[in-house]
PDB file of C-alpha atoms in Angstrom:
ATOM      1  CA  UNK T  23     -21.449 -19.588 -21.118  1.00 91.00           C
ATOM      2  CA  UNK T  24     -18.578 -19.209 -23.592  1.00 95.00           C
ATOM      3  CA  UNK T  25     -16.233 -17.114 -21.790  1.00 96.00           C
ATOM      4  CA  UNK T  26     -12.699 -15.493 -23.132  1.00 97.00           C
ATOM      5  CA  UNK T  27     -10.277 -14.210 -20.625  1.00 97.00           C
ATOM      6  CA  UNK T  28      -7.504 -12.205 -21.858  1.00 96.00           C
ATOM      7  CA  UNK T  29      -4.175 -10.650 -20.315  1.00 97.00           C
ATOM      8  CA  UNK T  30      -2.543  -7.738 -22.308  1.00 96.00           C
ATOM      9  CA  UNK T  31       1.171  -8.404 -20.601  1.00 95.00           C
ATOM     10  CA  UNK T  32       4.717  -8.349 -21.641  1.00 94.00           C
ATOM     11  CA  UNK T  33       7.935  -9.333 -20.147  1.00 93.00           C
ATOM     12  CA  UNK T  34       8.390  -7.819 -16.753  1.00 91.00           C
ATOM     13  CA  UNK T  35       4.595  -9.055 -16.071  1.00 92.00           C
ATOM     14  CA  UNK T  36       5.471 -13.212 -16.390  1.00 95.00           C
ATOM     15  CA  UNK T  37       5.438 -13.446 -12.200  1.00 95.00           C
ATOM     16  CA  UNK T  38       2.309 -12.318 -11.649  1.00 95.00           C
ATOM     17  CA  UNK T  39       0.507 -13.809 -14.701  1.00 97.00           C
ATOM     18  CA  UNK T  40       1.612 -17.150 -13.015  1.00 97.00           C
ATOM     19  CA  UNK T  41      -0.630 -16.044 -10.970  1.00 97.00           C
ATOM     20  CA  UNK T  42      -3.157 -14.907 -12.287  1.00 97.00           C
ATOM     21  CA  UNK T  43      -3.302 -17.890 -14.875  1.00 98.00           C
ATOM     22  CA  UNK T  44      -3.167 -20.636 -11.291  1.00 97.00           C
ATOM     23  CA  UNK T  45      -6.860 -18.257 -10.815  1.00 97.00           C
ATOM     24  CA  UNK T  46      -8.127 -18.895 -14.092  1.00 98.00           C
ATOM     25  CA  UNK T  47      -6.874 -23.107 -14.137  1.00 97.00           C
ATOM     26  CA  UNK T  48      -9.258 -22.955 -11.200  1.00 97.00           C
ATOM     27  CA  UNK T  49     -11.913 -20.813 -12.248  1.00 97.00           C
ATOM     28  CA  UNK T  50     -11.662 -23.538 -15.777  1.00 97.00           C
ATOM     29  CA  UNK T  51     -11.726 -26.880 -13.268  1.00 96.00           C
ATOM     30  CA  UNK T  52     -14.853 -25.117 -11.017  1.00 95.00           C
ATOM     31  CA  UNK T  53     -17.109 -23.962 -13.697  1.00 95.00           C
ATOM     32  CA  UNK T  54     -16.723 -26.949 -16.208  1.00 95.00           C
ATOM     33  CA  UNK T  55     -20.211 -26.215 -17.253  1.00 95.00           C
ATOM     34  CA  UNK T  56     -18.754 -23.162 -19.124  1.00 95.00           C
ATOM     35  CA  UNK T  57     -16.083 -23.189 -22.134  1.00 97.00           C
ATOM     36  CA  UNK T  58     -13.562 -20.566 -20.419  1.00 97.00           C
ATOM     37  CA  UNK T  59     -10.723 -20.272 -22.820  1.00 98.00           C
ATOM     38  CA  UNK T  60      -7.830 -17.772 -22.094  1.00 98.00           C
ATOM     39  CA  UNK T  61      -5.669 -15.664 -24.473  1.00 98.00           C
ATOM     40  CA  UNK T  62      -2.773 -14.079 -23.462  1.00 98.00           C
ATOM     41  CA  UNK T  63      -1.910 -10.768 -25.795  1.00 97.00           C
ATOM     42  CA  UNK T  64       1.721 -10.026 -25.712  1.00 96.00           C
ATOM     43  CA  UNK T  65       3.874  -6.956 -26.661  1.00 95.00           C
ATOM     44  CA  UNK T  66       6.193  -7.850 -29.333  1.00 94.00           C
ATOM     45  CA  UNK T  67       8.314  -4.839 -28.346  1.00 93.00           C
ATOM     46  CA  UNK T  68       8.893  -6.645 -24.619  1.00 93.00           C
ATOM     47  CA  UNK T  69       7.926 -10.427 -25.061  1.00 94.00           C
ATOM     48  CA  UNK T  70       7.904 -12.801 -22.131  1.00 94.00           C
ATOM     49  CA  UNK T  71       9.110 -16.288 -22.695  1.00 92.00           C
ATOM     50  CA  UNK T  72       6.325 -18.548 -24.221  1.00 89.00           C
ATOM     51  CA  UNK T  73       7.274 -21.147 -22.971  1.00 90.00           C
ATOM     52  CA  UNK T  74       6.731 -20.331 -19.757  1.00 92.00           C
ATOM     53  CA  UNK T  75       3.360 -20.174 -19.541  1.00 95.00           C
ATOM     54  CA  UNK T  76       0.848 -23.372 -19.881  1.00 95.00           C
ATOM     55  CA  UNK T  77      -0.138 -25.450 -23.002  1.00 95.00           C
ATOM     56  CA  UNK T  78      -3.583 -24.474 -22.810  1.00 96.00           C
ATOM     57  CA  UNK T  79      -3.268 -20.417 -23.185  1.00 97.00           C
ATOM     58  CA  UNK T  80      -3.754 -19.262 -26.237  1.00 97.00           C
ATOM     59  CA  UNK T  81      -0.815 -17.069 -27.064  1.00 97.00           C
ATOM     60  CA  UNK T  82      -0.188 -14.156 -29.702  1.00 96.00           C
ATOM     61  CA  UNK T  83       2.178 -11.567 -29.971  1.00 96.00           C
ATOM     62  CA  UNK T  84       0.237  -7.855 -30.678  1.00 96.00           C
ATOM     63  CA  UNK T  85       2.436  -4.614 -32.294  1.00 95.00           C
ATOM     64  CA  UNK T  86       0.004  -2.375 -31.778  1.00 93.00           C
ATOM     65  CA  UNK T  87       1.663   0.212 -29.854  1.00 92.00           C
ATOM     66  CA  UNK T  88       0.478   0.435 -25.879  1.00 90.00           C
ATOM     67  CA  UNK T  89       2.583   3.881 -25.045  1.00 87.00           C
ATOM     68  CA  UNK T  90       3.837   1.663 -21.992  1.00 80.00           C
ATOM     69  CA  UNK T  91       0.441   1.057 -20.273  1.00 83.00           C
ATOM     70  CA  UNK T  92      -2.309   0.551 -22.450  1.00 88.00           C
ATOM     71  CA  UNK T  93      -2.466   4.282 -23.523  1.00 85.00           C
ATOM     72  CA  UNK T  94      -3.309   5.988 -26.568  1.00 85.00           C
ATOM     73  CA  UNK T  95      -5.784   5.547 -29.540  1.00 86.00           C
ATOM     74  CA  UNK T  96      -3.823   3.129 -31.559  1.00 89.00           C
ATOM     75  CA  UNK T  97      -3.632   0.725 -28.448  1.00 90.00           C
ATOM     76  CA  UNK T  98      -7.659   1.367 -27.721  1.00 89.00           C
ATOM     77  CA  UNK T  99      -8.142   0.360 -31.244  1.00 91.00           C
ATOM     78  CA  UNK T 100      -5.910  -2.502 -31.141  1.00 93.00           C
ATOM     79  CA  UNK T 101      -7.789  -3.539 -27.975  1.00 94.00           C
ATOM     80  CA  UNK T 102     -10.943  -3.540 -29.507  1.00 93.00           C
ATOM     81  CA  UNK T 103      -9.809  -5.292 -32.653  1.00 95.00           C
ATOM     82  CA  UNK T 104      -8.569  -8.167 -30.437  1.00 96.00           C
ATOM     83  CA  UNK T 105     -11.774  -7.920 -28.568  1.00 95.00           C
ATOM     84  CA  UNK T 106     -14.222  -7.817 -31.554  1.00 95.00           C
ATOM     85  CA  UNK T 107     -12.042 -10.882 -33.053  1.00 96.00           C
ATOM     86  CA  UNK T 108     -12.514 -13.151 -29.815  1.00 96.00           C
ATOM     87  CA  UNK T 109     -16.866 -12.223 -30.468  1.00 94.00           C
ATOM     88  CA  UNK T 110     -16.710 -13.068 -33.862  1.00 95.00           C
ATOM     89  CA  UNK T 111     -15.404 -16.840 -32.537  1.00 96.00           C
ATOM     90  CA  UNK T 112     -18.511 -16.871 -30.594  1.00 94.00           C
ATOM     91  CA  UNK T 113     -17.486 -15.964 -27.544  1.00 95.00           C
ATOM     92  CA  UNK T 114     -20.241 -14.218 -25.235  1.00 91.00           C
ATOM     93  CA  UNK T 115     -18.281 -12.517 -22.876  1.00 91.00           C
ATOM     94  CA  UNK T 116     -14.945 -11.146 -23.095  1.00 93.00           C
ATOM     95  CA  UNK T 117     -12.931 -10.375 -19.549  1.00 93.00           C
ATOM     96  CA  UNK T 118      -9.963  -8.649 -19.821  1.00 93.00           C
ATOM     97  CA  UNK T 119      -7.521  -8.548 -16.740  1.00 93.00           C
ATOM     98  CA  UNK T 120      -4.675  -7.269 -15.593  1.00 92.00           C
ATOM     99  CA  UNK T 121      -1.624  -9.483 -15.036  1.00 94.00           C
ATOM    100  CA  UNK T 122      -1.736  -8.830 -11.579  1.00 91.00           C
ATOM    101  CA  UNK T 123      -4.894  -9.923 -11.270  1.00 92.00           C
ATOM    102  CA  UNK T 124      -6.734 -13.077  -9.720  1.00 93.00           C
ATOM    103  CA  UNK T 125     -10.108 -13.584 -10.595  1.00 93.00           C
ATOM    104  CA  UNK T 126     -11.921 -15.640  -7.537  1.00 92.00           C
ATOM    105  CA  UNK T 127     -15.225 -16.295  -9.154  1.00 90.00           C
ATOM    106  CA  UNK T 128     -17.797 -15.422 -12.201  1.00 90.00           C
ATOM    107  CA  UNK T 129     -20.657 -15.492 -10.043  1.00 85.00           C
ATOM    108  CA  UNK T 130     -20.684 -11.213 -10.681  1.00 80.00           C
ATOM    109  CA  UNK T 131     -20.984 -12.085 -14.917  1.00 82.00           C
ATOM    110  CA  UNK T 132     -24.221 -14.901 -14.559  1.00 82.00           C
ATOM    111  CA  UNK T 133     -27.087 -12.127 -14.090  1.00 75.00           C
ATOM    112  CA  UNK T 134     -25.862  -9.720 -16.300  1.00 75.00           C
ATOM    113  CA  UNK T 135     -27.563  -8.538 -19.125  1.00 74.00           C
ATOM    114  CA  UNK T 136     -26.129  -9.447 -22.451  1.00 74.00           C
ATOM    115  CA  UNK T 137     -25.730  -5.305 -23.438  1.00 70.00           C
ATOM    116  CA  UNK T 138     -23.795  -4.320 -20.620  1.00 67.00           C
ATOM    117  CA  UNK T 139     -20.231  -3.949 -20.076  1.00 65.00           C
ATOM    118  CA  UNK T 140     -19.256  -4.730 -16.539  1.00 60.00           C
ATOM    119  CA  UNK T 141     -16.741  -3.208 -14.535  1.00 58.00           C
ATOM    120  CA  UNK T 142     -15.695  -5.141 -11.000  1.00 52.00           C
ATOM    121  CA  UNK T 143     -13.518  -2.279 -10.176  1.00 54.00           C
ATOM    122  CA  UNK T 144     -14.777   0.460  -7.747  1.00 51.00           C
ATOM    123  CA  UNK T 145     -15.113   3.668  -9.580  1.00 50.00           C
ATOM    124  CA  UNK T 146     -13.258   6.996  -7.721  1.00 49.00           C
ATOM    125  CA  UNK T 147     -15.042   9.497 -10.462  1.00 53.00           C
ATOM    126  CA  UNK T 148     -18.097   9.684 -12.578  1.00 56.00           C
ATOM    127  CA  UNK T 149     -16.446   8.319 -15.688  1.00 57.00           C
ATOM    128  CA  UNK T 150     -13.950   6.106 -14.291  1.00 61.00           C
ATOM    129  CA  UNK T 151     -13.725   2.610 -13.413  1.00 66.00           C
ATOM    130  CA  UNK T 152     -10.434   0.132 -12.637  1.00 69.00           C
ATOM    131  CA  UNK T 153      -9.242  -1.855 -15.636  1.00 76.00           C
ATOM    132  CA  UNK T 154      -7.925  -3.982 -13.262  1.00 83.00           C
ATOM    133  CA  UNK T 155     -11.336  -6.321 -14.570  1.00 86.00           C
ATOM    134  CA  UNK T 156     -14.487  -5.932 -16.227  1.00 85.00           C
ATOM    135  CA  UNK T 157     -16.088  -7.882 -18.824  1.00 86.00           C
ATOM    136  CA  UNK T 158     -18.076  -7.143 -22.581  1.00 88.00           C
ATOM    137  CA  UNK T 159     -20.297  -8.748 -24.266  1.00 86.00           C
ATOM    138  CA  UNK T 160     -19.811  -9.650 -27.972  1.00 85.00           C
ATOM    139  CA  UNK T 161     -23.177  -7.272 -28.762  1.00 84.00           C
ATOM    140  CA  UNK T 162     -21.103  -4.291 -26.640  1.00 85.00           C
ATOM    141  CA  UNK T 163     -18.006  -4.834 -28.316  1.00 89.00           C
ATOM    142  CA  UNK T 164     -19.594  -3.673 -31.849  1.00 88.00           C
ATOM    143  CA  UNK T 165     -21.209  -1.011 -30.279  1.00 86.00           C
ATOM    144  CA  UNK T 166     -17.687   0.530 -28.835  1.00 87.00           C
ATOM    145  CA  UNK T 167     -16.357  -0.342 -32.327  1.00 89.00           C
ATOM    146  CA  UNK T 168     -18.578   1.562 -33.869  1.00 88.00           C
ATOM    147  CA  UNK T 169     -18.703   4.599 -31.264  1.00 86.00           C
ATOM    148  CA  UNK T 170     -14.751   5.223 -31.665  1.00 87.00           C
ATOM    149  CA  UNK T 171     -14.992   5.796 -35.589  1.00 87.00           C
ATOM    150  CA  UNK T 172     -16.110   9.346 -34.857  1.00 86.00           C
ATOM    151  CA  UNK T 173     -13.240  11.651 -34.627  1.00 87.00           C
ATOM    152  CA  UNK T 174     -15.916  13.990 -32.491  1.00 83.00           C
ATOM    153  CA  UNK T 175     -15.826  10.836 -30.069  1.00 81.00           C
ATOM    154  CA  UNK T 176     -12.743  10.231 -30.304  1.00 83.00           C
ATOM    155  CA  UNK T 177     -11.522  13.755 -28.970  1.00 81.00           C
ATOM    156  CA  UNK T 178     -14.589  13.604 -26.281  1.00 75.00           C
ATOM    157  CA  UNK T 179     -12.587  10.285 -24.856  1.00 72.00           C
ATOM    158  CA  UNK T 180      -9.176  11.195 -24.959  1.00 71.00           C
ATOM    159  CA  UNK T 181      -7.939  11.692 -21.558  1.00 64.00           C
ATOM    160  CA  UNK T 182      -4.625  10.696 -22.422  1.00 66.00           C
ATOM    161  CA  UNK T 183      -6.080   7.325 -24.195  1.00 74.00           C
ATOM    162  CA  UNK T 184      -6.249   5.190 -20.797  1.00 82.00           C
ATOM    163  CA  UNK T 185      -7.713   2.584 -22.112  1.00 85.00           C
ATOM    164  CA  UNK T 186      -9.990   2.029 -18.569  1.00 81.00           C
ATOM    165  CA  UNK T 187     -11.150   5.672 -18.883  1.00 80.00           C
ATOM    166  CA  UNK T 188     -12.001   5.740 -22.510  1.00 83.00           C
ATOM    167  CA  UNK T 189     -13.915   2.389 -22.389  1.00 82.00           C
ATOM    168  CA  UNK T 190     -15.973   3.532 -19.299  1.00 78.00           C
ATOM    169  CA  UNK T 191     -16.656   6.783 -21.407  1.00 79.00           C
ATOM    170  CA  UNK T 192     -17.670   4.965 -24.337  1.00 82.00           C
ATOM    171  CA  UNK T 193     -19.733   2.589 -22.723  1.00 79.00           C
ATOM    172  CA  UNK T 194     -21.850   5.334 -21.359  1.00 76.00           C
ATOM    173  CA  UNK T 195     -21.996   7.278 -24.884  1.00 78.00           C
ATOM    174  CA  UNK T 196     -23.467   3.758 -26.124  1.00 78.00           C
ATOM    175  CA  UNK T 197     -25.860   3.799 -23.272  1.00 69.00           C
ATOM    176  CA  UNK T 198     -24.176   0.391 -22.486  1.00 71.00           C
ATOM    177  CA  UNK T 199     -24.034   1.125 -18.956  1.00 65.00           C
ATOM    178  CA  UNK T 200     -20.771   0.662 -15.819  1.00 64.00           C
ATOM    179  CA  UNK T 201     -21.702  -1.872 -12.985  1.00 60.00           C
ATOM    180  CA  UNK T 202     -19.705  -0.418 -10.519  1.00 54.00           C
ATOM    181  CA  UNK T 203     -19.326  -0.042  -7.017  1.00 49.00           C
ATOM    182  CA  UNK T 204     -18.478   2.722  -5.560  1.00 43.00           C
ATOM    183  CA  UNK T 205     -19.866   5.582  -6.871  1.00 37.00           C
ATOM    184  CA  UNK T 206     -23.173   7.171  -6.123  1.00 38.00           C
ATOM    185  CA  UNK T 207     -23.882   8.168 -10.008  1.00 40.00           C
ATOM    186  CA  UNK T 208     -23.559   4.998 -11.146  1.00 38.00           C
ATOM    187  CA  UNK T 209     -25.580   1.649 -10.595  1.00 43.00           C
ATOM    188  CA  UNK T 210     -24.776   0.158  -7.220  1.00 40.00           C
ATOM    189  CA  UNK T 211     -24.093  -3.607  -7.532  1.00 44.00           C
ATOM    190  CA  UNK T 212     -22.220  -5.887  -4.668  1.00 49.00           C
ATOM    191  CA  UNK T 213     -19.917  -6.615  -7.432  1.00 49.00           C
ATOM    192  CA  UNK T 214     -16.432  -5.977  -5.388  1.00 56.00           C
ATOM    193  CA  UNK T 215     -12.715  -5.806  -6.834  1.00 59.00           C
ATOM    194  CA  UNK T 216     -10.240  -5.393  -4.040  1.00 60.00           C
ATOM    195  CA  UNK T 217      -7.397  -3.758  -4.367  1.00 59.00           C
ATOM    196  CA  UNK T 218      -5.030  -5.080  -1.668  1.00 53.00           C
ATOM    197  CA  UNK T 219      -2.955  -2.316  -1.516  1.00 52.00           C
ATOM    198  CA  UNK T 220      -5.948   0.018  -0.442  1.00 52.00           C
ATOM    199  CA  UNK T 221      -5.336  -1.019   2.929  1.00 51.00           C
ATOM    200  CA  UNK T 222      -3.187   0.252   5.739  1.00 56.00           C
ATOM    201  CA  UNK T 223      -2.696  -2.976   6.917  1.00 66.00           C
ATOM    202  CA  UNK T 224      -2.689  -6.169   4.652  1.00 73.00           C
ATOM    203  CA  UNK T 225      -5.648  -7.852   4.853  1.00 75.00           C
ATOM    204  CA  UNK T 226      -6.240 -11.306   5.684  1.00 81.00           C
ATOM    205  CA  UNK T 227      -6.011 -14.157   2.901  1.00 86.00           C
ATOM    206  CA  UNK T 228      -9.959 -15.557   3.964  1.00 86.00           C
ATOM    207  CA  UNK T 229     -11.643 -11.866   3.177  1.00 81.00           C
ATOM    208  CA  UNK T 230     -10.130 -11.101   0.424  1.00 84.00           C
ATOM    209  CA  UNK T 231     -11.974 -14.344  -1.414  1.00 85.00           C
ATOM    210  CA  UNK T 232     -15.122 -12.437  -0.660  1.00 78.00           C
ATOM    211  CA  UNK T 233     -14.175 -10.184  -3.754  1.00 80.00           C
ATOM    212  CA  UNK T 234     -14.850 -10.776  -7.329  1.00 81.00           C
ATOM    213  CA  UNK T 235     -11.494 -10.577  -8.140  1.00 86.00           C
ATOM    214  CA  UNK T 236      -8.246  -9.355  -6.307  1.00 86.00           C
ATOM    215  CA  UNK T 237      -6.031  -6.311  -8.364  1.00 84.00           C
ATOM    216  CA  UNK T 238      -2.526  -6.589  -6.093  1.00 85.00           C
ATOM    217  CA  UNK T 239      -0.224  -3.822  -7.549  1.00 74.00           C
ATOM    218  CA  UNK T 240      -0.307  -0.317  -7.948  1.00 65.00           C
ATOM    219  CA  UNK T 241       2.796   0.599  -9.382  1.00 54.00           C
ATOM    220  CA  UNK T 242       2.091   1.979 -12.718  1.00 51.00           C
ATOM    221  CA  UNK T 243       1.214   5.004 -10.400  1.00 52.00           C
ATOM    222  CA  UNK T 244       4.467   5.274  -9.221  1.00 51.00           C
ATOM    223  CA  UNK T 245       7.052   7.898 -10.519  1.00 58.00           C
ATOM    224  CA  UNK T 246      10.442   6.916  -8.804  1.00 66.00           C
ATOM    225  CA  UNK T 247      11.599   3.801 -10.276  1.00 68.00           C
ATOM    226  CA  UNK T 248      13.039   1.874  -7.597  1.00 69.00           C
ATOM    227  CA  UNK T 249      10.098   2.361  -5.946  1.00 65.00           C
ATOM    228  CA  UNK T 250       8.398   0.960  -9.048  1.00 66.00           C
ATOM    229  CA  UNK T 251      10.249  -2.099  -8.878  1.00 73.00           C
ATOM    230  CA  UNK T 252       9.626  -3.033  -4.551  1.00 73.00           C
ATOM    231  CA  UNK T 253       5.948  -2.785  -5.605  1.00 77.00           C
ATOM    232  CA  UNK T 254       6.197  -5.026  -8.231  1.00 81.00           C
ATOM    233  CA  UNK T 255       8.058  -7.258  -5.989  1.00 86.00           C
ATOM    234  CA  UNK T 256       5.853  -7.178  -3.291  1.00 84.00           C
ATOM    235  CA  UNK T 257       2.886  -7.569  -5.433  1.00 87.00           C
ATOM    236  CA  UNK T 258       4.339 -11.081  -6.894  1.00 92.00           C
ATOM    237  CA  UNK T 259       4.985 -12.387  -3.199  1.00 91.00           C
ATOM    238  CA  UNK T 260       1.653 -11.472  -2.294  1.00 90.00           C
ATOM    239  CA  UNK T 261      -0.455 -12.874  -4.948  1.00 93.00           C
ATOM    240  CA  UNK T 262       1.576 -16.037  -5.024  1.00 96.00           C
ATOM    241  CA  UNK T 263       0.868 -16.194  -1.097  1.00 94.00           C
ATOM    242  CA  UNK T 264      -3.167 -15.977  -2.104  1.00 94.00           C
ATOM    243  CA  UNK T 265      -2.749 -18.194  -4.743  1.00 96.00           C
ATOM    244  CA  UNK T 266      -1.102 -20.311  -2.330  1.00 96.00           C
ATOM    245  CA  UNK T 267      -3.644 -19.943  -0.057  1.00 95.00           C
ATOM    246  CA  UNK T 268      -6.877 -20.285  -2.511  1.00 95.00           C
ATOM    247  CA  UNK T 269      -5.660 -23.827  -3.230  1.00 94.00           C
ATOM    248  CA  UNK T 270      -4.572 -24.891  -0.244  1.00 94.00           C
ATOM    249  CA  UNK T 271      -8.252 -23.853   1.483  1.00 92.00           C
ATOM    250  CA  UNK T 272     -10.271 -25.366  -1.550  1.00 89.00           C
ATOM    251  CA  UNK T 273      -8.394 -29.277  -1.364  1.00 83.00           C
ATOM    252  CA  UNK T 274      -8.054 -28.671   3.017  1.00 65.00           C
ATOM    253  CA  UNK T 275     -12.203 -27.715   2.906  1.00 53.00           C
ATOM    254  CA  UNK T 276     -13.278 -31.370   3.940  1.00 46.00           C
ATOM    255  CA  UNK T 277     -16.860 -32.061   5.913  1.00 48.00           C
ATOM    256  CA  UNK T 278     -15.374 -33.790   9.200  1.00 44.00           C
ATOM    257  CA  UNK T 279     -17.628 -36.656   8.582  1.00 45.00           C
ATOM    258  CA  UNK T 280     -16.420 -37.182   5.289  1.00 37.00           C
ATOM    259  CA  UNK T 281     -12.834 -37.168   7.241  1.00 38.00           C
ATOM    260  CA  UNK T 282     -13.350 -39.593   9.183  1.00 42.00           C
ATOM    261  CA  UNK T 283     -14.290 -42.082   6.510  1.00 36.00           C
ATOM    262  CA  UNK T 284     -11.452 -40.953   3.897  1.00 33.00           C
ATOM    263  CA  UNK T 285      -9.321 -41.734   7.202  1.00 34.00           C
TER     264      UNK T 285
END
């Protein structure tokens, strides 16, 4: 497969895509059967550093305006633009994820049909699903394209412009179709995102590598600031721990046979 991942981020995001980017070096050295190139789509009104981030991300600078968190029909457009640019390279699946985001696997993307846009978030209502991570396929990219020219569309989307809510929306209005989770009108798949934070009680590092892909922060749902900011910073801790961990558990994972010879 020809895969592009891409991270819509900007400044404040640069510790967690460290991250997230440690996921996708390994998801590139794992699947080397696979082209798996990554883009990184900054916010020109709140750059991060460039040259902080590896020599193999693609990097570009986007003004399209986001309304702070991907909100809004310019910044749905602009989405899509930068989405239907990466199909026209001949890419045949695009995954966009969230900074805070480590993808474990792309075992969920292998059986998919081609004309399906696939969401590995759980949904929580009949026309939502987490932008956290989901994947499109060059063929549903045009389709979306062309769905948001209407302005009768575009007014049947707009719930605020989140840009998760209108592309689950239009994906349905294209009879494209949401793989989701959790959510008894939708199709049921074992595809799993797992929010970390869902839990009372962190869960341990080994489960959560059962999940496609792990979203760690929630605090773009937060009103109060400084409250805003611990989340963020408990959220970079965390995922660096799992990132830690991931690595750690993949060069440790030795048959004891296989030990005793290296030794």
């Amino acid at each position: 497969m020809r895969i592009a991942i891409c991270f819509f981020s900007y400044n404040k995001d640069i510790e967690l895509l460290k991250q997230a980017l440690r996921g996708v070096k390994r998801l590139r050295e794992k699947n080397l059967e696979d082209t798996i190139d990554v883009y990184v789509f900054d916010d020109h009104n709140a750059p991060l550093e460039q040259e902080l981030l590896p020599e193999w991300v693609n990097y570009i600078q986007t003004t399209f305006n986001r309304c702070r968190n991907l909100n809004g029909l310019e910044c749905v457009q602009g989405m899509l633009s930068v989405y239907a640019d990466l199909a026209s390279k001949g890419y045949e699946w695009v995954i966009k994820a969230d900074s805070d985001t480590y993808i474990n696997n792309l075992e969920w993307l292998r059986t998919l049909d081609h004309n399906r846009i696939a969401h590995t978030g759980s949904c929580h209502v009949h026309d939502y699903s987490s932008g956290a991570c989901y994947a499109l396929s060059s063929s549903g990219i045009a389709a979306l394209q062309e769905k948001l020219t209407d302005p009768i569309i575009q007014k049947r989307v707009a719930v605020a412009y989140c840009e998760d809510k209108v592309f689950c929306r239009l994906s349905r209005m294209t009879n494209l179709g949401v793989i989701c989770r959790h959510n008894d009108k939708n199709e049921i798949s074992n595809v799993l995102l797992y929010h970390d934070w869902y839990a009372d009680e962190l869960v341990d590092l080994e489960k959560l590598k059962d999940a496609a892909a792990v979203d760690f922060k929630r605090c773009m749902w937060h009103a109060d600031k400084e409250y805003w900011n611990s989340d963020r910073e408990v959220a970079e801790v965390r995922m660096k721990e799992y990132a830690d961990y991931v690595e750690a558990s993949e060069t440790t994972d030795v048959e004891p046979e296989i030990e005793e010879k290296i030794n």
